């Protein structure tokens, strides 16, 4: 999921680079990414939702691994 969120930020424009049109030019995209990430954190860390979705919270090392694998996008 984080890979796709970062990918969306990198593809703000079809014909301009990220240097010509940075992600913060589209506040709706930033808000949508932030909301999506917040909802994922809630689902992963709130016990009620972890029971429903049968998930386990990630520890700090696992989050760092997720960011390390997602960042090159």
XYZ file of N, CA, C and O in Angstrom:
292
model
N 0.825 -1.189 0.000
C 0.000 0.000 0.000
C 0.869 1.252 0.000
O 0.595 2.194 -0.733
N 1.916 1.246 0.814
C 2.771 2.429 0.872
C 3.474 2.646 -0.463
O 3.656 3.781 -0.893
N 3.820 1.567 -1.143
C 4.433 1.698 -2.466
C 3.485 2.442 -3.401
O 3.889 3.348 -4.137
N 2.225 2.080 -3.387
C 1.257 2.727 -4.272
C 1.009 4.182 -3.881
O 0.806 5.035 -4.754
N 1.007 4.487 -2.598
C 0.833 5.875 -2.173
C 2.006 6.732 -2.638
O 1.810 7.854 -3.130
N 3.216 6.224 -2.489
C 4.387 6.963 -2.955
C 4.416 7.044 -4.484
O 4.843 8.051 -5.053
N 3.956 5.997 -5.145
C 3.878 6.014 -6.602
C 2.914 7.090 -7.081
O 3.177 7.783 -8.069
N 1.798 7.241 -6.405
C 0.838 8.286 -6.771
C 1.460 9.671 -6.614
O 1.236 10.559 -7.447
N 2.240 9.859 -5.568
C 2.885 11.155 -5.368
C 3.922 11.435 -6.453
O 4.145 12.595 -6.812
N 4.532 10.409 -6.971
C 5.528 10.576 -8.021
C 4.942 10.760 -9.405
O 5.638 11.147 -10.340
N 3.661 10.488 -9.550
C 3.001 10.588 -10.857
C 1.906 11.642 -10.852
O 0.796 11.395 -11.305
N 2.231 12.818 -10.388
C 1.233 13.883 -10.298
C 0.838 14.374 -11.685
O -0.309 14.695 -11.942
N 1.784 14.404 -12.593
C 1.533 14.907 -13.940
C 1.893 13.846 -14.974
O 2.824 13.068 -14.778
N 1.158 13.841 -16.084
C 1.444 12.882 -17.141
C 2.670 13.264 -17.955
O 3.371 12.402 -18.466
N 2.913 14.567 -18.102
C 3.968 14.999 -19.003
C 5.042 15.880 -18.348
O 5.908 16.397 -19.032
N 4.988 16.065 -17.039
C 6.000 16.854 -16.346
C 6.647 16.005 -15.263
O 6.018 15.114 -14.696
N 7.900 16.326 -14.983
C 8.604 15.581 -13.943
C 8.164 16.047 -12.560
O 7.493 17.070 -12.413
N 8.585 15.293 -11.560
C 8.259 15.649 -10.175
C 8.939 16.960 -9.780
O 8.482 17.668 -8.897
N 10.043 17.314 -10.475
C 10.717 18.576 -10.191
C 9.938 19.772 -10.741
O 9.945 20.847 -10.157
N 9.260 19.583 -11.888
C 8.481 20.670 -12.483
C 7.129 20.834 -11.803
O 6.603 21.944 -11.703
N 6.551 19.738 -11.348
C 5.236 19.782 -10.700
C 5.286 18.921 -9.448
O 4.992 17.727 -9.485
N 5.697 19.481 -8.319
C 5.833 18.694 -7.088
C 4.474 18.234 -6.555
O 3.435 18.799 -6.891
N 4.476 17.190 -5.729
C 3.216 16.616 -5.224
C 2.340 17.603 -4.454
O 1.122 17.487 -4.474
N 2.946 18.575 -3.766
C 2.131 19.492 -2.963
C 1.341 20.471 -3.826
O 0.573 21.257 -3.304
N 1.478 20.397 -5.147
C 0.628 21.207 -6.041
C -0.793 20.666 -6.078
O -1.699 21.351 -6.546
N -0.973 19.443 -5.631
C -2.295 18.824 -5.622
C -2.666 18.471 -4.176
O -2.401 17.367 -3.713
N -3.320 19.411 -3.470
C -3.640 19.148 -2.066
C -4.639 18.001 -1.873
O -4.627 17.345 -0.837
N -5.466 17.734 -2.869
C -6.414 16.627 -2.749
C -5.687 15.279 -2.746
O -6.078 14.357 -2.042
N -4.643 15.181 -3.540
C -3.845 13.953 -3.550
C -3.146 13.758 -2.212
O -3.120 12.647 -1.677
N -2.595 14.817 -1.667
C -1.927 14.737 -0.362
C -2.938 14.319 0.707
O -2.660 13.447 1.537
N -4.120 14.919 0.679
C -5.158 14.579 1.662
C -5.616 13.132 1.506
O -5.800 12.422 2.502
N -5.791 12.685 0.272
C -6.221 11.302 0.032
C -5.161 10.311 0.497
O -5.480 9.287 1.108
N -3.893 10.608 0.208
C -2.810 9.732 0.671
C -2.745 9.698 2.203
O -2.580 8.633 2.801
N -2.858 10.859 2.827
C -2.807 10.926 4.292
C -3.976 10.162 4.917
O -3.782 9.423 5.890
N -5.165 10.323 4.365
C -6.337 9.613 4.884
C -6.179 8.103 4.710
O -6.462 7.332 5.629
N -5.721 7.682 3.554
C -5.527 6.257 3.301
C -4.502 5.659 4.254
O -4.720 4.585 4.824
N -3.393 6.358 4.450
C -2.366 5.876 5.359
C -2.873 5.840 6.802
O -2.624 4.880 7.533
N -3.628 6.858 7.194
C -4.187 6.891 8.551
C -5.157 5.736 8.772
O -5.133 5.092 9.829
N -5.991 5.457 7.786
C -6.934 4.339 7.920
C -6.193 2.999 8.016
O -6.597 2.121 8.773
N -5.123 2.851 7.267
C -4.335 1.619 7.368
C -3.701 1.485 8.751
O -3.681 0.392 9.314
N -3.192 2.587 9.292
C -2.636 2.540 10.648
C -3.699 2.146 11.664
O -3.439 1.364 12.577
N -4.904 2.675 11.510
C -5.994 2.341 12.429
C -6.329 0.855 12.332
O -6.450 0.169 13.349
N -6.461 0.358 11.113
C -6.818 -1.053 10.930
C -5.744 -1.971 11.494
O -6.037 -3.014 12.076
N -4.478 -1.578 11.365
C -3.385 -2.429 11.834
C -3.186 -2.342 13.341
O -2.781 -3.313 13.978
N -3.497 -1.193 13.963
C -3.131 -0.982 15.368
C -4.288 -0.979 16.365
O -4.041 -1.108 17.559
N -5.519 -0.848 15.929
C -6.657 -0.858 16.859
C -7.109 -2.308 17.061
O -7.426 -2.997 16.081
N -7.117 -2.766 18.303
C -7.432 -4.180 18.562
C -8.754 -4.658 17.963
O -8.835 -5.798 17.480
N -9.775 -3.833 17.970
C -11.064 -4.224 17.392
C -10.905 -4.600 15.919
O -11.404 -5.627 15.464
N -10.174 -3.772 15.166
C -9.997 -4.023 13.740
C -8.996 -5.149 13.471
O -9.146 -5.885 12.493
N -7.984 -5.278 14.319
C -7.033 -6.376 14.110
C -7.718 -7.728 14.284
O -7.348 -8.692 13.615
N -8.719 -7.776 15.152
C -9.477 -9.012 15.323
C -10.340 -9.286 14.099
O -10.366 -10.415 13.585
N -11.021 -8.278 13.599
C -11.899 -8.453 12.439
C -11.096 -8.863 11.202
O -11.471 -9.774 10.468
N -9.985 -8.148 10.945
C -9.198 -8.395 9.745
C -8.092 -9.431 9.958
O -7.348 -9.730 9.029
N -7.979 -9.974 11.168
C -6.991 -10.981 11.528
C -5.568 -10.525 11.173
O -4.834 -11.179 10.447
N -5.206 -9.354 11.713
C -3.888 -8.766 11.495
C -3.132 -8.663 12.805
O -3.718 -8.750 13.875
N -1.848 -8.447 12.694
C -1.009 -8.205 13.873
C -0.307 -6.868 13.677
O 0.115 -6.551 12.563
N -0.187 -6.074 14.733
C 0.512 -4.793 14.603
C 1.978 -5.002 14.217
O 2.595 -5.998 14.594
N 2.522 -4.058 13.458
C 3.930 -4.125 13.070
C 4.783 -3.438 14.121
O 4.383 -2.432 14.694
N 5.966 -3.980 14.350
C 6.878 -3.312 15.274
C 7.733 -2.305 14.497
O 7.608 -2.175 13.277
N 8.621 -1.618 15.203
C 9.406 -0.556 14.577
C 10.311 -1.095 13.463
O 10.427 -0.481 12.397
N 10.933 -2.222 13.680
C 11.814 -2.803 12.661
C 11.030 -3.167 11.396
O 11.516 -2.978 10.276
N 9.821 -3.676 11.572
C 8.997 -4.034 10.408
C 8.559 -2.795 9.640
O 8.533 -2.796 8.407
N 8.216 -1.709 10.361
C 7.848 -0.462 9.683
C 9.034 0.112 8.918
O 8.884 0.622 7.804
N 10.222 0.016 9.497
C 11.418 0.497 8.801
C 11.684 -0.323 7.543
O 12.087 0.212 6.510
N 11.422 -1.616 7.602
C 11.575 -2.469 6.417
C 10.563 -2.087 5.342
O 10.893 -2.020 4.154
N 9.334 -1.815 5.743
C 8.300 -1.382 4.793
C 8.733 -0.093 4.104
O 8.650 0.036 2.876
N 9.216 0.864 4.876
C 9.666 2.137 4.295
C 10.885 1.947 3.410
O 10.990 2.580 2.343
N 11.788 1.073 3.795
C 12.995 0.834 2.988
C 12.649 0.223 1.642
O 13.238 0.590 0.621
N 11.693 -0.697 1.624
C 11.296 -1.311 0.364
C 10.413 -0.398 -0.483
O 10.362 -0.513 -1.693
N 9.718 0.531 0.163
C 8.796 1.410 -0.556
C 9.452 2.666 -1.082
O 9.009 3.223 -2.080
N 10.474 3.144 -0.427
C 11.085 4.423 -0.770
C 11.650 4.511 -2.195
O 11.545 5.560 -2.808
N 12.255 3.466 -2.749
C 12.839 3.607 -4.096
C 11.835 3.896 -5.205
O 12.228 4.260 -6.301
N 10.571 3.754 -4.935
C 9.556 4.015 -5.969
C 9.641 5.451 -6.356
O 9.591 5.879 -7.425
